[in-house]
Each structure stands twice: as C-alpha cells, then as structure tokens.
PDB file of C-alpha atoms and ligand atoms in Angstrom:
ATOM      1  CA  MET S  11       0.000   0.000   0.000  1.00 33.00           C
ATOM      2  CA  SER S  12       1.198   3.498  -0.805  1.00 37.00           C
ATOM      3  CA  ASP S  13       1.947   5.888   2.068  1.00 38.00           C
ATOM      4  CA  GLU S  14       0.307   8.714   0.120  1.00 42.00           C
ATOM      5  CA  ALA S  15      -3.012  10.075   1.371  1.00 38.00           C
ATOM      6  CA  PRO S  16      -5.959   8.819  -0.699  1.00 36.00           C
ATOM      7  CA  THR S  17      -7.301  11.117  -3.398  1.00 37.00           C
ATOM      8  CA  ILE S  18     -11.044  11.497  -3.943  1.00 38.00           C
ATOM      9  CA  SER S  19     -10.734  12.097  -7.670  1.00 41.00           C
ATOM     10  CA  GLY S  20      -7.827  12.566 -10.071  1.00 40.00           C
ATOM     11  CA  GLU S  21      -8.166  16.356  -9.891  1.00 47.00           C
ATOM     12  CA  ASP S  22      -8.498  16.850  -6.159  1.00 47.00           C
ATOM     13  CA  PRO S  23      -5.546  17.523  -3.886  1.00 48.00           C
ATOM     14  CA  PRO S  24      -4.739  14.689  -1.486  1.00 48.00           C
ATOM     15  CA  TYR S  25      -7.357  14.399   1.220  1.00 47.00           C
ATOM     16  CA  VAL S  26      -5.785  14.349   4.659  1.00 50.00           C
ATOM     17  CA  PRO S  27      -8.283  13.997   7.516  1.00 52.00           C
ATOM     18  CA  ASP S  28      -7.749  16.753  10.064  1.00 59.00           C
ATOM     19  CA  PHE S  29     -10.504  16.468  12.633  1.00 68.00           C
ATOM     20  CA  ASP S  30     -10.233  17.405  16.273  1.00 77.00           C
ATOM     21  CA  ILE S  31     -12.342  14.775  17.989  1.00 80.00           C
ATOM     22  CA  SER S  32     -11.407  15.854  21.504  1.00 87.00           C
ATOM     23  CA  LYS S  33     -14.123  18.539  21.458  1.00 92.00           C
ATOM     24  CA  PRO S  34     -17.660  18.520  20.115  1.00 95.00           C
ATOM     25  CA  ALA S  35     -18.006  20.239  16.712  1.00 95.00           C
ATOM     26  CA  ILE S  36     -21.112  22.164  15.655  1.00 96.00           C
ATOM     27  CA  ALA S  37     -21.621  20.162  12.448  1.00 96.00           C
ATOM     28  CA  ARG S  38     -21.279  16.809  14.207  1.00 95.00           C
ATOM     29  CA  VAL S  39     -23.407  17.704  17.253  1.00 96.00           C
ATOM     30  CA  TYR S  40     -26.136  18.895  14.888  1.00 97.00           C
ATOM     31  CA  ASP S  41     -25.782  15.672  12.895  1.00 96.00           C
ATOM     32  CA  ALA S  42     -26.119  13.683  16.141  1.00 96.00           C
ATOM     33  CA  SER S  43     -29.182  15.694  17.140  1.00 97.00           C
ATOM     34  CA  LEU S  44     -30.768  14.891  13.762  1.00 97.00           C
ATOM     35  CA  GLY S  45     -30.065  11.194  14.325  1.00 95.00           C
ATOM     36  CA  GLY S  46     -27.190  11.038  11.793  1.00 95.00           C
ATOM     37  CA  LYS S  47     -24.159   8.763  11.978  1.00 93.00           C
ATOM     38  CA  ASP S  48     -21.376  11.197  11.031  1.00 92.00           C
ATOM     39  CA  ASN S  49     -20.379  12.033  14.599  1.00 94.00           C
ATOM     40  CA  PHE S  50     -18.152  10.867  17.443  1.00 93.00           C
ATOM     41  CA  ALA S  51     -18.830  10.027  21.101  1.00 95.00           C
ATOM     42  CA  VAL S  52     -17.876  13.550  22.191  1.00 95.00           C
ATOM     43  CA  ASP S  53     -20.501  14.976  19.807  1.00 96.00           C
ATOM     44  CA  ARG S  54     -23.180  12.569  20.999  1.00 97.00           C
ATOM     45  CA  GLU S  55     -22.379  13.656  24.563  1.00 96.00           C
ATOM     46  CA  GLY S  56     -22.862  17.279  23.469  1.00 97.00           C
ATOM     47  CA  ALA S  57     -26.205  16.434  21.841  1.00 97.00           C
ATOM     48  CA  ALA S  58     -27.244  14.493  24.973  1.00 97.00           C
ATOM     49  CA  LEU S  59     -26.427  17.497  27.153  1.00 97.00           C
ATOM     50  CA  VAL S  60     -28.653  19.719  24.997  1.00 97.00           C
ATOM     51  CA  ALA S  61     -31.387  17.059  25.122  1.00 97.00           C
ATOM     52  CA  LYS S  62     -31.358  17.222  28.936  1.00 97.00           C
ATOM     53  CA  TYR S  63     -32.629  20.798  28.694  1.00 97.00           C
ATOM     54  CA  VAL S  64     -34.555  20.491  25.408  1.00 97.00           C
ATOM     55  CA  PRO S  65     -35.811  16.903  25.260  1.00 97.00           C
ATOM     56  CA  ASP S  66     -37.254  17.400  21.757  1.00 98.00           C
ATOM     57  CA  ILE S  67     -34.005  18.678  20.295  1.00 97.00           C
ATOM     58  CA  ARG S  68     -34.313  16.202  17.393  1.00 97.00           C
ATOM     59  CA  LYS S  69     -37.714  17.587  16.449  1.00 98.00           C
ATOM     60  CA  ALA S  70     -36.395  21.156  16.811  1.00 98.00           C
ATOM     61  CA  SER S  71     -33.437  20.318  14.530  1.00 98.00           C
ATOM     62  CA  GLN S  72     -35.780  18.739  11.999  1.00 98.00           C
ATOM     63  CA  ASP S  73     -37.917  21.871  12.242  1.00 98.00           C
ATOM     64  CA  ASN S  74     -34.885  23.915  11.228  1.00 98.00           C
ATOM     65  CA  ARG S  75     -34.437  21.596   8.243  1.00 98.00           C
ATOM     66  CA  ARG S  76     -38.077  22.233   7.333  1.00 98.00           C
ATOM     67  CA  GLY S  77     -37.330  25.962   7.431  1.00 98.00           C
ATOM     68  CA  LEU S  78     -34.337  25.318   5.161  1.00 98.00           C
ATOM     69  CA  ALA S  79     -36.371  23.315   2.638  1.00 98.00           C
ATOM     70  CA  LYS S  80     -39.296  25.758   2.594  1.00 98.00           C
ATOM     71  CA  GLY S  81     -36.988  28.697   1.938  1.00 98.00           C
ATOM     72  CA  VAL S  82     -35.025  26.936  -0.807  1.00 98.00           C
ATOM     73  CA  GLU S  83     -38.204  25.795  -2.512  1.00 98.00           C
ATOM     74  CA  TYR S  84     -39.687  29.299  -2.366  1.00 98.00           C
ATOM     75  CA  VAL S  85     -36.515  30.923  -3.734  1.00 98.00           C
ATOM     76  CA  ALA S  86     -36.156  28.301  -6.493  1.00 98.00           C
ATOM     77  CA  ARG S  87     -39.779  28.899  -7.498  1.00 98.00           C
ATOM     78  CA  GLN S  88     -38.971  32.596  -7.952  1.00 98.00           C
ATOM     79  CA  GLY S  89     -36.602  31.508 -10.732  1.00 98.00           C
ATOM     80  CA  ILE S  90     -33.325  31.474  -8.794  1.00 98.00           C
ATOM     81  CA  ASP S  91     -31.123  28.719 -10.147  1.00 98.00           C
ATOM     82  CA  GLN S  92     -27.923  29.195  -8.132  1.00 98.00           C
ATOM     83  CA  PHE S  93     -27.538  28.906  -4.375  1.00 98.00           C
ATOM     84  CA  LEU S  94     -24.670  29.814  -2.073  1.00 98.00           C
ATOM     85  CA  ASP S  95     -25.306  27.882   1.159  1.00 98.00           C
ATOM     86  CA  ILE S  96     -23.086  29.106   4.025  1.00 98.00           C
ATOM     87  CA  GLY S  97     -22.749  26.759   7.020  1.00 98.00           C
ATOM     88  CA  ALA S  98     -23.993  23.865   4.932  1.00 97.00           C
ATOM     89  CA  GLY S  99     -23.614  21.154   7.568  1.00 97.00           C
ATOM     90  CA  LEU S 100     -23.147  17.433   7.013  1.00 95.00           C
ATOM     91  CA  PRO S 101     -25.286  15.855   4.311  1.00 92.00           C
ATOM     92  CA  THR S 102     -28.652  14.778   5.704  1.00 92.00           C
ATOM     93  CA  MET S 103     -32.260  14.537   4.569  1.00 84.00           C
ATOM     94  CA  GLN S 104     -33.533  17.152   2.103  1.00 91.00           C
ATOM     95  CA  ASN S 105     -30.237  18.839   1.306  1.00 96.00           C
ATOM     96  CA  THR S 106     -30.301  22.204  -0.473  1.00 97.00           C
ATOM     97  CA  HIS S 107     -29.321  20.772  -3.879  1.00 96.00           C
ATOM     98  CA  GLN S 108     -32.042  18.118  -3.686  1.00 96.00           C
ATOM     99  CA  VAL S 109     -34.738  20.650  -2.811  1.00 98.00           C
ATOM    100  CA  ALA S 110     -33.557  23.178  -5.422  1.00 98.00           C
ATOM    101  CA  GLN S 111     -33.129  20.568  -8.151  1.00 96.00           C
ATOM    102  CA  ALA S 112     -36.602  19.154  -7.463  1.00 97.00           C
ATOM    103  CA  VAL S 113     -37.904  22.576  -8.580  1.00 98.00           C
ATOM    104  CA  ASN S 114     -35.302  23.166 -11.294  1.00 98.00           C
ATOM    105  CA  PRO S 115     -33.101  20.214 -12.300  1.00 96.00           C
ATOM    106  CA  ASP S 116     -30.495  22.689 -13.623  1.00 96.00           C
ATOM    107  CA  ALA S 117     -30.096  24.511 -10.293  1.00 98.00           C
ATOM    108  CA  LYS S 118     -26.532  24.847  -9.047  1.00 97.00           C
ATOM    109  CA  VAL S 119     -25.508  24.790  -5.416  1.00 97.00           C
ATOM    110  CA  CYS S 120     -22.241  25.806  -3.809  1.00 97.00           C
ATOM    111  CA  TYR S 121     -21.973  24.624  -0.208  1.00 97.00           C
ATOM    112  CA  VAL S 122     -19.604  26.439   2.167  1.00 97.00           C
ATOM    113  CA  ASP S 123     -18.601  25.239   5.632  1.00 97.00           C
ATOM    114  CA  ASN S 124     -15.581  25.910   7.797  1.00 96.00           C
ATOM    115  CA  ASP S 125     -15.431  22.342   9.155  1.00 94.00           C
ATOM    116  CA  PRO S 126     -13.249  20.041   7.028  1.00 91.00           C
ATOM    117  CA  ILE S 127     -15.374  17.021   7.950  1.00 92.00           C
ATOM    118  CA  VAL S 128     -18.206  18.588   5.952  1.00 94.00           C
ATOM    119  CA  LEU S 129     -15.914  18.854   2.929  1.00 92.00           C
ATOM    120  CA  ALA S 130     -14.884  15.202   3.237  1.00 89.00           C
ATOM    121  CA  HIS S 131     -18.440  13.871   3.482  1.00 90.00           C
ATOM    122  CA  GLY S 132     -19.787  16.326   0.919  1.00 89.00           C
ATOM    123  CA  ARG S 133     -17.130  15.412  -1.635  1.00 86.00           C
ATOM    124  CA  ALA S 134     -17.852  11.738  -1.234  1.00 85.00           C
ATOM    125  CA  LEU S 135     -21.576  12.376  -1.746  1.00 84.00           C
ATOM    126  CA  LEU S 136     -21.163  14.813  -4.620  1.00 85.00           C
ATOM    127  CA  ALA S 137     -18.266  13.172  -6.479  1.00 80.00           C
ATOM    128  CA  ASP S 138     -20.288  12.739  -9.710  1.00 82.00           C
ATOM    129  CA  ASP S 139     -22.490  15.814  -9.357  1.00 85.00           C
ATOM    130  CA  LYS S 140     -21.389  18.575 -11.725  1.00 89.00           C
ATOM    131  CA  SER S 141     -23.969  21.108 -10.557  1.00 95.00           C
ATOM    132  CA  THR S 142     -23.080  20.983  -6.862  1.00 95.00           C
ATOM    133  CA  THR S 143     -19.827  21.745  -5.137  1.00 95.00           C
ATOM    134  CA  ILE S 144     -18.519  22.219  -1.615  1.00 95.00           C
ATOM    135  CA  VAL S 145     -15.713  24.412  -0.312  1.00 95.00           C
ATOM    136  CA  THR S 146     -14.092  24.991   3.049  1.00 96.00           C
ATOM    137  CA  ALA S 147     -14.287  28.666   3.986  1.00 97.00           C
ATOM    138  CA  ASP S 148     -15.332  30.780   6.945  1.00 97.00           C
ATOM    139  CA  LEU S 149     -18.224  33.237   7.209  1.00 98.00           C
ATOM    140  CA  ARG S 150     -15.967  35.314   9.470  1.00 98.00           C
ATOM    141  CA  ASP S 151     -13.868  36.006   6.368  1.00 98.00           C
ATOM    142  CA  PRO S 152     -16.542  36.644   3.729  1.00 98.00           C
ATOM    143  CA  GLU S 153     -14.009  37.880   1.169  1.00 98.00           C
ATOM    144  CA  SER S 154     -12.396  34.438   1.220  1.00 97.00           C
ATOM    145  CA  ILE S 155     -15.773  32.975   0.219  1.00 98.00           C
ATOM    146  CA  LEU S 156     -16.272  35.523  -2.552  1.00 98.00           C
ATOM    147  CA  ASP S 157     -12.723  35.042  -3.876  1.00 98.00           C
ATOM    148  CA  HIS S 158     -12.714  31.247  -3.647  1.00 97.00           C
ATOM    149  CA  PRO S 159     -12.043  29.850  -7.144  1.00 97.00           C
ATOM    150  CA  ASP S 160     -14.553  26.986  -6.716  1.00 95.00           C
ATOM    151  CA  VAL S 161     -17.249  29.437  -5.603  1.00 97.00           C
ATOM    152  CA  ARG S 162     -16.512  31.597  -8.654  1.00 97.00           C
ATOM    153  CA  LYS S 163     -16.618  28.536 -10.907  1.00 96.00           C
ATOM    154  CA  MET S 164     -20.095  27.489  -9.705  1.00 97.00           C
ATOM    155  CA  ILE S 165     -21.758  30.839  -8.937  1.00 98.00           C
ATOM    156  CA  ASP S 166     -22.182  33.652 -11.474  1.00 98.00           C
ATOM    157  CA  PHE S 167     -22.237  36.893  -9.462  1.00 98.00           C
ATOM    158  CA  ASP S 168     -23.777  38.735 -12.424  1.00 98.00           C
ATOM    159  CA  ARG S 169     -27.019  36.761 -12.029  1.00 98.00           C
ATOM    160  CA  PRO S 170     -29.381  36.591  -9.004  1.00 98.00           C
ATOM    161  CA  ILE S 171     -28.289  34.231  -6.248  1.00 99.00           C
ATOM    162  CA  GLY S 172     -30.030  32.487  -3.360  1.00 99.00           C
ATOM    163  CA  LEU S 173     -27.756  33.302  -0.416  1.00 99.00           C
ATOM    164  CA  MET S 174     -28.429  31.054   2.572  1.00 99.00           C
ATOM    165  CA  VAL S 175     -27.241  31.524   6.146  1.00 99.00           C
ATOM    166  CA  VAL S 176     -29.373  28.816   7.702  1.00 98.00           C
ATOM    167  CA  GLY S 177     -28.793  27.476  11.213  1.00 98.00           C
ATOM    168  CA  LEU S 178     -25.576  29.463  11.537  1.00 98.00           C
ATOM    169  CA  MET S 179     -26.056  32.957  12.988  1.00 98.00           C
ATOM    170  CA  MET S 180     -26.773  31.609  16.510  1.00 98.00           C
ATOM    171  CA  HIS S 181     -23.174  30.438  16.706  1.00 98.00           C
ATOM    172  CA  PHE S 182     -21.847  34.019  16.710  1.00 98.00           C
ATOM    173  CA  HIS S 183     -22.137  36.401  19.629  1.00 97.00           C
ATOM    174  CA  ARG S 184     -23.683  39.770  18.832  1.00 95.00           C
ATOM    175  CA  ASP S 185     -20.396  41.461  19.822  1.00 96.00           C
ATOM    176  CA  GLU S 186     -18.811  39.777  16.779  1.00 97.00           C
ATOM    177  CA  HIS S 187     -21.267  41.709  14.570  1.00 97.00           C
ATOM    178  CA  PRO S 188     -21.981  38.715  12.322  1.00 98.00           C
ATOM    179  CA  GLY S 189     -24.436  40.834  10.307  1.00 98.00           C
ATOM    180  CA  GLU S 190     -21.457  42.650   8.814  1.00 98.00           C
ATOM    181  CA  TRP S 191     -20.178  39.415   7.245  1.00 98.00           C
ATOM    182  CA  VAL S 192     -23.631  38.732   5.812  1.00 98.00           C
ATOM    183  CA  LYS S 193     -23.694  42.300   4.472  1.00 98.00           C
ATOM    184  CA  THR S 194     -20.421  41.752   2.602  1.00 98.00           C
ATOM    185  CA  LEU S 195     -21.902  38.654   0.954  1.00 98.00           C
ATOM    186  CA  ILE S 196     -25.306  40.083   0.034  1.00 98.00           C
ATOM    187  CA  ASP S 197     -23.664  43.297  -1.209  1.00 98.00           C
ATOM    188  CA  ALA S 198     -21.741  41.112  -3.687  1.00 98.00           C
ATOM    189  CA  CYS S 199     -24.980  39.577  -5.006  1.00 98.00           C
ATOM    190  CA  PRO S 200     -26.908  41.380  -7.750  1.00 98.00           C
ATOM    191  CA  SER S 201     -30.413  42.818  -7.621  1.00 98.00           C
ATOM    192  CA  GLY S 202     -33.069  40.082  -7.619  1.00 98.00           C
ATOM    193  CA  SER S 203     -31.038  37.894  -5.228  1.00 99.00           C
ATOM    194  CA  TYR S 204     -32.592  36.410  -2.082  1.00 99.00           C
ATOM    195  CA  LEU S 205     -31.233  36.125   1.473  1.00 99.00           C
ATOM    196  CA  HIS S 206     -32.583  33.244   3.574  1.00 99.00           C
ATOM    197  CA  ILE S 207     -31.787  33.038   7.304  1.00 99.00           C
ATOM    198  CA  THR S 208     -32.889  30.789  10.159  1.00 98.00           C
ATOM    199  CA  ASP S 209     -31.831  31.453  13.746  1.00 98.00           C
ATOM    200  CA  PHE S 210     -32.653  30.598  17.372  1.00 98.00           C
ATOM    201  CA  ALA S 211     -35.750  32.465  18.524  1.00 98.00           C
ATOM    202  CA  ASP S 212     -36.004  34.664  21.607  1.00 98.00           C
ATOM    203  CA  THR S 213     -39.684  35.456  22.037  1.00 98.00           C
ATOM    204  CA  GLY S 214     -39.841  34.986  25.788  1.00 98.00           C
ATOM    205  CA  TYR S 215     -40.484  31.231  26.073  1.00 98.00           C
ATOM    206  CA  PRO S 216     -38.520  29.279  28.694  1.00 97.00           C
ATOM    207  CA  GLU S 217     -37.564  26.502  26.233  1.00 97.00           C
ATOM    208  CA  GLN S 218     -35.663  29.116  24.209  1.00 98.00           C
ATOM    209  CA  GLU S 219     -33.566  30.095  27.207  1.00 98.00           C
ATOM    210  CA  ARG S 220     -32.932  26.416  27.946  1.00 98.00           C
ATOM    211  CA  MET S 221     -31.783  25.973  24.343  1.00 98.00           C
ATOM    212  CA  GLU S 222     -29.299  28.823  24.718  1.00 97.00           C
ATOM    213  CA  ARG S 223     -27.976  27.647  28.071  1.00 97.00           C
ATOM    214  CA  SER S 224     -27.510  24.047  26.929  1.00 97.00           C
ATOM    215  CA  CYS S 225     -25.834  24.980  23.641  1.00 97.00           C
ATOM    216  CA  ILE S 226     -23.421  27.295  25.404  1.00 96.00           C
ATOM    217  CA  GLN S 227     -22.569  24.483  27.830  1.00 95.00           C
ATOM    218  CA  ALA S 228     -22.161  21.921  25.042  1.00 96.00           C
ATOM    219  CA  LEU S 229     -20.503  24.053  22.341  1.00 96.00           C
ATOM    220  CA  GLY S 230     -19.542  27.386  23.857  1.00 96.00           C
ATOM    221  CA  ASN S 231     -22.065  29.190  21.638  1.00 97.00           C
ATOM    222  CA  GLY S 232     -25.703  29.156  20.502  1.00 97.00           C
ATOM    223  CA  TRP S 233     -27.356  32.458  21.357  1.00 98.00           C
ATOM    224  CA  ILE S 234     -31.061  33.183  20.981  1.00 98.00           C
ATOM    225  CA  ARG S 235     -32.316  36.315  19.189  1.00 98.00           C
ATOM    226  CA  THR S 236     -35.468  38.383  19.110  1.00 98.00           C
ATOM    227  CA  PRO S 237     -37.304  38.647  15.786  1.00 98.00           C
ATOM    228  CA  GLU S 238     -36.032  42.251  15.573  1.00 98.00           C
ATOM    229  CA  GLU S 239     -32.421  41.067  15.993  1.00 98.00           C
ATOM    230  CA  ILE S 240     -32.948  38.386  13.334  1.00 98.00           C
ATOM    231  CA  GLU S 241     -34.508  40.941  11.001  1.00 98.00           C
ATOM    232  CA  ALA S 242     -31.482  43.221  11.448  1.00 98.00           C
ATOM    233  CA  HIS S 243     -29.344  40.541   9.802  1.00 98.00           C
ATOM    234  CA  PHE S 244     -31.309  41.132   6.587  1.00 98.00           C
ATOM    235  CA  GLN S 245     -29.590  44.516   6.258  1.00 97.00           C
ATOM    236  CA  GLY S 246     -32.815  46.419   5.629  1.00 98.00           C
ATOM    237  CA  LEU S 247     -33.812  44.262   2.648  1.00 98.00           C
ATOM    238  CA  PRO S 248     -37.594  43.884   2.354  1.00 98.00           C
ATOM    239  CA  LEU S 249     -38.745  40.610   3.926  1.00 98.00           C
ATOM    240  CA  VAL S 250     -41.088  38.366   2.009  1.00 98.00           C
ATOM    241  CA  GLU S 251     -44.428  37.990   3.874  1.00 97.00           C
ATOM    242  CA  PRO S 252     -45.008  36.776   6.563  1.00 97.00           C
ATOM    243  CA  GLY S 253     -41.626  38.135   7.731  1.00 97.00           C
ATOM    244  CA  ILE S 254     -39.800  36.409  10.595  1.00 98.00           C
ATOM    245  CA  GLU S 255     -41.775  33.360  11.780  1.00 98.00           C
ATOM    246  CA  TYR S 256     -41.539  29.902  13.309  1.00 98.00           C
ATOM    247  CA  PRO S 257     -41.247  27.174  10.641  1.00 98.00           C
ATOM    248  CA  ALA S 258     -44.753  25.839  11.339  1.00 98.00           C
ATOM    249  CA  ARG S 259     -46.176  29.305  10.654  1.00 98.00           C
ATOM    250  CA  TRP S 260     -43.784  30.253   7.845  1.00 98.00           C
ATOM    251  CA  PHE S 261     -45.104  29.976   4.307  1.00 98.00           C
ATOM    252  CA  PRO S 262     -43.155  32.608   2.360  1.00 98.00           C
ATOM    253  CA  GLY S 263     -45.162  34.184  -0.403  1.00 92.00           C
ATOM    254  CA  GLU S 264     -48.428  32.798   1.031  1.00 94.00           C
ATOM    255  CA  PRO S 265     -49.328  35.456   3.646  1.00 86.00           C
ATOM    256  CA  ASP S 266     -53.021  34.534   3.628  1.00 90.00           C
ATOM    257  CA  ARG S 267     -52.431  30.909   4.488  1.00 94.00           C
ATOM    258  CA  GLU S 268     -54.062  29.673   7.687  1.00 96.00           C
ATOM    259  CA  VAL S 269     -51.435  28.859  10.309  1.00 98.00           C
ATOM    260  CA  PRO S 270     -51.544  27.461  13.856  1.00 98.00           C
ATOM    261  CA  ALA S 271     -51.694  29.957  16.725  1.00 98.00           C
ATOM    262  CA  VAL S 272     -48.372  30.454  18.533  1.00 97.00           C
ATOM    263  CA  GLU S 273     -49.906  29.192  21.803  1.00 95.00           C
ATOM    264  CA  ASP S 274     -50.893  25.964  20.059  1.00 97.00           C
ATOM    265  CA  LEU S 275     -47.341  25.204  18.955  1.00 98.00           C
ATOM    266  CA  GLU S 276     -45.289  22.574  20.771  1.00 98.00           C
ATOM    267  CA  GLU S 277     -42.194  23.792  22.623  1.00 98.00           C
ATOM    268  CA  TRP S 278     -39.893  22.386  19.898  1.00 98.00           C
ATOM    269  CA  GLN S 279     -41.779  24.424  17.297  1.00 98.00           C
ATOM    270  CA  ARG S 280     -40.762  27.674  19.045  1.00 98.00           C
ATOM    271  CA  ILE S 281     -36.989  27.155  18.925  1.00 98.00           C
ATOM    272  CA  ILE S 282     -36.293  28.343  15.376  1.00 98.00           C
ATOM    273  CA  MET S 283     -37.372  31.350  13.344  1.00 98.00           C
ATOM    274  CA  CYS S 284     -37.032  31.808   9.591  1.00 98.00           C
ATOM    275  CA  GLY S 285     -37.065  34.664   7.119  1.00 98.00           C
ATOM    276  CA  VAL S 286     -36.339  35.377   3.485  1.00 98.00           C
ATOM    277  CA  ALA S 287     -35.781  38.738   1.792  1.00 98.00           C
ATOM    278  CA  ARG S 288     -35.362  39.855  -1.816  1.00 98.00           C
ATOM    279  CA  LYS S 289     -32.707  42.322  -2.832  1.00 98.00           C
ATOM    280  CA  PRO S 290     -34.489  44.994  -4.934  1.00 98.00           C
TER     281      PRO S 290
HETATM  282  C1  LIG H 304     -26.144  23.885  12.895  1.00 72.70           C
HETATM  283  S1  LIG H 304     -25.298  23.500  11.441  1.00 72.70           S
HETATM  284  C2  LIG H 304     -26.498  23.988  10.217  1.00 72.70           C
HETATM  285  C3  LIG H 304     -26.461  23.146   8.964  1.00 72.70           C
HETATM  286  C4  LIG H 304     -27.518  23.525   7.922  1.00 72.70           C
HETATM  287  N1  LIG H 304     -27.278  24.849   7.397  1.00 72.70           N
HETATM  288  C5  LIG H 304     -28.893  23.460   8.509  1.00 72.70           C
HETATM  289  O1  LIG H 304     -29.411  24.508   8.904  1.00 72.70           O
HETATM  290  O2  LIG H 304     -29.455  22.383   8.603  1.00 72.70           O
HETATM  291  C6  LIG H 304     -24.122  24.852  11.338  1.00 72.70           C
HETATM  292  C7  LIG H 304     -23.015  24.599  10.337  1.00 72.70           C
HETATM  293  O3  LIG H 304     -22.251  25.807  10.208  1.00 72.70           O
HETATM  294  C8  LIG H 304     -20.878  25.487  10.182  1.00 72.70           C
HETATM  295  N2  LIG H 304     -20.132  26.655  10.657  1.00 72.70           N
HETATM  296  C9  LIG H 304     -19.915  27.046  11.937  1.00 72.70           C
HETATM  297  N3  LIG H 304     -19.184  28.169  11.979  1.00 72.70           N
HETATM  298  C10 LIG H 304     -18.934  28.502  10.685  1.00 72.70           C
HETATM  299  C11 LIG H 304     -18.214  29.566  10.077  1.00 72.70           C
HETATM  300  N4  LIG H 304     -17.601  30.495  10.820  1.00 72.70           N
HETATM  301  N5  LIG H 304     -18.156  29.607   8.713  1.00 72.70           N
HETATM  302  C12 LIG H 304     -18.760  28.648   7.975  1.00 72.70           C
HETATM  303  N6  LIG H 304     -19.452  27.611   8.494  1.00 72.70           N
HETATM  304  C13 LIG H 304     -19.540  27.543   9.840  1.00 72.70           C
HETATM  305  C14 LIG H 304     -20.737  24.271  11.080  1.00 72.70           C
HETATM  306  O4  LIG H 304     -19.584  23.529  10.782  1.00 72.70           O
HETATM  307  C15 LIG H 304     -22.033  23.529  10.762  1.00 72.70           C
HETATM  308  O5  LIG H 304     -21.847  22.607   9.725  1.00 72.70           O
END
C-alpha cells in the first residue's frame, strides 16, 4: 500500500483527515441531534447534554431543516437557479441541492462550511455531481468565500443568487457583529437575489432560554435572538411575507395561508425562526 493520502478524484488535492475529535463540533453535534451517523462520542455527549434541557431537540433540529427546505423551494420557485449555502452542515435529509433541483433540475448549489469534515463527506456524496460543489471557507472572512475559485466557478455573481445563512447565525455572539459578514456577501450579489436566514428564537419562552444555556454548555455558543435582531441581519432588505416566523407558521409568499396559533405550537416548534428577503 502506498503511504500517500488517498485522493477522492484525479483532480483533487490529497485528502488528509484533520478532525479534532477531543471537542464537540457544531456540524457533528447537529448531525447527532438529527439522528445522523457522522459524529463521534464527544458529539453525541454534546447532543445528549442539549437534550437534557430540550428533550425534543431532534424535532427542533428537523424543524430547522423544514425551514431550510421551505426557503429553498420558495426561492427556487422565484426563478433562482444558483444557491450559495453558508454553514452547509453534514449531508442529511432534504439537502439544499435536492430541494432546489426538485424545482429546477439545472439549479446549481455551492456549499460552504468551515469544518473540514463537511468537505470530506460532501465530496464523497457529490463526487459525480457537476452542478453541486462544496468548499471549506469561513463566514468570518466573507471575502475568502467571494474570492474562492470553486465558488466563482459554480456561482455567477452577475445573475441573481439564493444566499443562505441557515442554522448558523446563533453560533456568533452579537459582539462579533456577524451581520457585517452577511452584508459583505449580500452586497456582492446582484439585484433580484434572495437572502434566507434561520436562527434561534427569543420570544420569551422558557424553552428558548434552555436551548441557549444548553448549547453554550455543550458548544460554547448558541445564542437566541429576538425577531427584531434576526430581522437586522437582513440589512434592511424587504422581507417576504409573513416576515420572521416559526417554521410551522412560515409559508413565504403565502401570507393569507391559515397557520396554527403560537400558543398551540409545541415547545420544539418555538426554537427556530425563519425569514427570506429579496434584494431589490
Ligand atoms: C447547525 S449547522 C447547520 C447546517 C444547515 N445549514 C442546517 O441549517 O441544517 C451549522 C453549520 O455551520 C458550520 N459553521 C460554523 N461556523 C462557521 C463559520 N464560521 N463559517 C462557515 N461555516 C460555519 C458548522 O460547521 C455547521 O456545519
């Protein structure tokens, strides 16, 4: 056997695993909370700690995925055929490219994540998929995303883009001003682009505070935000009706749709809030 690291395809650089498994990682804890298998004992312990405070964490995580799928489907139906998905996560059910390509088989998706384990799993999954790619880059350095050659190869910044920051903003403290990184990205997208965000909700329910406390214990981050704070991350872009909402009440572009009353929602349905805005 050769000592050289295995290569995924002839063109790729050698793939050298570089995972720190001494600490829980956001992508792997989330995978564990969704019931996935791409995680280690330390991540399962992190997910179990969160579950002590929020017993329905799996349902809440799946609810976030519903918010992801609803937003992608809505944006794809508006004619957007290229998606830049920041904080992509490990492949799971209903991934962005599957949802987008169910609406438009020609839709392209560029996944971005700062965790190399996401790159490794994503590459294995997407090896033969020419309309989907995945790169390792950090939202904290948005220019490195915009300048990444693989991003530029997949995404045409002269045509409207679906920019997604889904299940990611909660991992940054407000003192880091994460909205400024989002601003750099959406500023680089042309008129007619969409910005789709989901975040942890802070609307005064005790389960939301328990979510924050448990995530901070397990991961060191995971802050909740009021709808106004979430809206601020849209940089003043006009939100599609019904604005910022829980996934169960969020049907973008269908403001007249009948939805359950907030008081009738289960606790796990009040953990996440979603929004999508169009850049005029
Ligand atoms: C909770 S998961 C969300 C996955 C998916 N977007 C979803 O909502 O189902 C957050 C993902 O963001 C990634 N992430 C965390 N910090 C990041 C950063 N600074 N830049 C890019 N990705 C980041 C993590 O590795 C993880 O895969």
